Amino acid sequence: MSSKSLYRRLSEGFNQEQFLLLVFVIGSGAALVETFRFNISSAARFPRLTGTVVFVGALLLLFSRYLPKTLRTAVEESGGVFEADEEFERRQQEVEERQQVEDEPTETKLIETDRSEISTVGRPIHDSVFTGLAATGYAALGFAVGLLWATPIFVFAYGYWFKLPRYLTAVLAIVGFMIAFGFMSVLGVPLDRGQLLVTGGVF
Amino acid sequence: MTALAAFSEAVSIVFSWPTPIWVVIGLTLGMIAGALPGIGSSLGMAIVLPLTLPLGPINAIILLVSMYSGAMYGGSISAILVNVPGTGGAAATTFDGYPMAKRGRAVDALSMSATASATAGFMSVLTLLLISPILIEVVLLFGSPEYFLMAILGLSMITIVAEGSIIKGLIAGAAGLLVTTVGIAPNSPELRYTFGSLGLYDGIDFIAALIGMFALAEMLKLAGQEGGIADADIDLSGNTFSGVRETFSHPLQVIKSGYVGMFIGAIPGAGATVSNFLAYGEAMRSSDNPDRFGDGEPLGVISSEASNNGTIGGSLIPTISFGIPGSGSTAVLLGGLLMHGLRPGPQLFETDLQITYAFLVALLLGNIFIILIGVLLVTRLAKLTQVDTHVLIPMILVLSMVGGYTLRSNWVDVITVLALGFLGYIMVRKNYSIIAFVLGVVLGPIAEENLLRSLQISGGSYEIFVTKPLSLLITAGIFVILLGPYVKPALERRLT
């Protein structure tokens, strides 16, 4: 199995909502347990109230398919205070359909791209996944050597991945560096200092 | 200080140098953020927040409210020219704005948008100024129990206004509140969830949370979409003055839509995204020729644009009175107020009344500038709609990370931006209300402090929340809001 098809299988099998609910259940559960270790009881009151809402709500959603029908309907109930009336919805649909017909060539092209590729630039992983990884790498590099120096490296990596023209990537890297330098100069924040390297700073 | 004396001091503040320049900068930045599809007012304001640190509180907030106002108009630029609303508040503008642009009336539509936005925005802020003496009296009736209950009421409203299940909204809001419990507890020296890390003693910074939820989450979403609309054809033909004339020839429509916006804006969680559809629907319903709507009818553009700027005045009512933001943008604005030491509620209506009035006067001035800047810069701003998203994303990420670190020179803030950015991305995709989460993060400290103070007053009894008529009314409101969607269908079934 190639790495691309392995990635596809993994990403298709990953249920984002269940992951989110698990984060809520584990996070709020741990927060609730921790409140019993607080020395001052009043400090536990608010985290217990909010933690209970998150914990119970996330559990209900996580196991909604096993709930009795009445309870499941209640869990999935939508507020829908500002629902548009039928006439408005019908008109809105008409307008959207008409505009879709007028813009058909562009729309068709976009849909085809979405179906055949997981990345808009033909890369083997989703663009959002790369952006998330790049942002994490940027923060980690910034921690190590200082955000000022990590900025152009991050912008170059981003530009290379998304196949931006070289001159544009260079311009963006310079602009990014200038933004970081501007923050450092105006607000006096030591962005040129890392925690592992360049610890004494340059400027 | 009397209201009149405060107002006259506010006027002198706004017109003294360099405040007017912050109004213009704020409006221009807002228009740019609004015109860029995928950016919008909340994100734009969130990344500018750390930059306001060196400014004084008045100029910082004036810059932010001007951005908010400018972005509402800016959202219509891409809606009209390329059929992609820059902000949710301009979604209904696409219905008639884009067909108008296709018929060679793009400039007419844009100037209609600027005129309707400015007129309705001016009107709603003026109304807010006029009703402010009454508002002051109401705000002064509120004590700690009522402020705590108002925070819960605001969160409850959002859960029923937001799309998707009520439970999802409640989880999002409560999770936001829970995040704020990290660090030293209010009214006691207890350290909560710090795990011995010094960086967590001061808690999670709400500005970092706002940046993560609005900027990083949005960029992750945008990265997965096609690389922009750079190839779209933009035909900037038409006449500026005929658009202005046409708007002023429908004063009733502008007034009606503006007040629809103001009313909806005052409801937490609703905002311009809801009001522009409601105002558009109402304009269509009351028109003699409803069939023209959706086919380049100017009234469609006027109603949608008047309503979205009308929401500004409305959304400021709960924000400055009770600390309950009505939308993502006002949540950031509230973050700005707190960051600069301004506390919503009685303080903004007593000792700091001149500051509150200064924001409102700046907004009035800003609405005059909207017509000037909007009409003069429209051809320049139109170019923004063609910017490739892959040019924007790395720059926004740089601003987010650097801005996050700048807040306290604390790496915990950068981790917060990242962690909440990822969480926000999944929440958006799975229909969990980001606004409810953000509102929880912003309201958390206020809510907890007022809860603990109320319980101290009552000796630990929760009865304090139902003993006074005002608190009883708010408590009842919370129950009606949360149980209404469940009870209403059952009642309807029983009645039929």
mmCIF file with all atom_site columns, C-alpha atoms in Angstrom, chain B residues 14 27 48 50 73 110-111 129 168 274-275 306 354 379 397 443 476:
data_model
loop_
_atom_site.group_PDB
_atom_site.id
_atom_site.type_symbol
_atom_site.label_atom_id
_atom_site.label_alt_id
_atom_site.label_comp_id
_atom_site.label_asym_id
_atom_site.label_entity_id
_atom_site.label_seq_id
_atom_site.pdbx_PDB_ins_code
_atom_site.Cartn_x
_atom_site.Cartn_y
_atom_site.Cartn_z
_atom_site.occupancy
_atom_site.B_iso_or_equiv
_atom_site.pdbx_formal_charge
_atom_site.auth_seq_id
_atom_site.auth_comp_id
_atom_site.auth_asym_id
_atom_site.auth_atom_id
_atom_site.pdbx_PDB_model_num
ATOM 1  C CA . VAL B 1 14  ? -13.245 62.393 18.811 1.00 0.00 ? 14  VAL B CA 1
ATOM 2  C CA . LEU B 1 27  ? -12.677 52.056 8.435  1.00 0.00 ? 27  LEU B CA 1
ATOM 3  C CA . VAL B 1 48  ? -5.410  43.793 14.929 1.00 0.00 ? 48  VAL B CA 1
ATOM 4  C CA . PRO B 1 50  ? -2.536  42.928 19.833 1.00 0.00 ? 50  PRO B CA 1
ATOM 5  C CA . TYR B 1 73  ? -19.745 47.769 4.027  1.00 0.00 ? 73  TYR B CA 1
ATOM 6  C CA . LEU B 1 110 ? -21.578 49.558 -4.808 1.00 0.00 ? 110 LEU B CA 1
ATOM 7  C CA . SER B 1 111 ? -22.556 53.178 -4.252 1.00 0.00 ? 111 SER B CA 1
ATOM 8  C CA . LEU B 1 129 ? -27.266 57.766 21.553 1.00 0.00 ? 129 LEU B CA 1
ATOM 9  C CA . LYS B 1 168 ? -24.053 21.502 20.629 1.00 0.00 ? 168 LYS B CA 1
ATOM 10 C CA . VAL B 1 274 ? -29.528 36.859 10.259 1.00 0.00 ? 274 VAL B CA 1
ATOM 11 C CA . SER B 1 275 ? -30.674 40.471 9.837  1.00 0.00 ? 275 SER B CA 1
ATOM 12 C CA . ALA B 1 306 ? -28.991 48.948 5.345  1.00 0.00 ? 306 ALA B CA 1
ATOM 13 C CA . GLN B 1 354 ? -17.663 60.179 28.004 1.00 0.00 ? 354 GLN B CA 1
ATOM 14 C CA . THR B 1 379 ? -12.146 50.827 -7.818 1.00 0.00 ? 379 THR B CA 1
ATOM 15 C CA . LEU B 1 397 ? -0.822  33.037 10.190 1.00 0.00 ? 397 LEU B CA 1
ATOM 16 C CA . LEU B 1 443 ? -17.735 36.101 29.585 1.00 0.00 ? 443 LEU B CA 1
ATOM 17 C CA . ALA B 1 476 ? -37.574 32.735 33.709 1.00 0.00 ? 476 ALA B CA 1
#
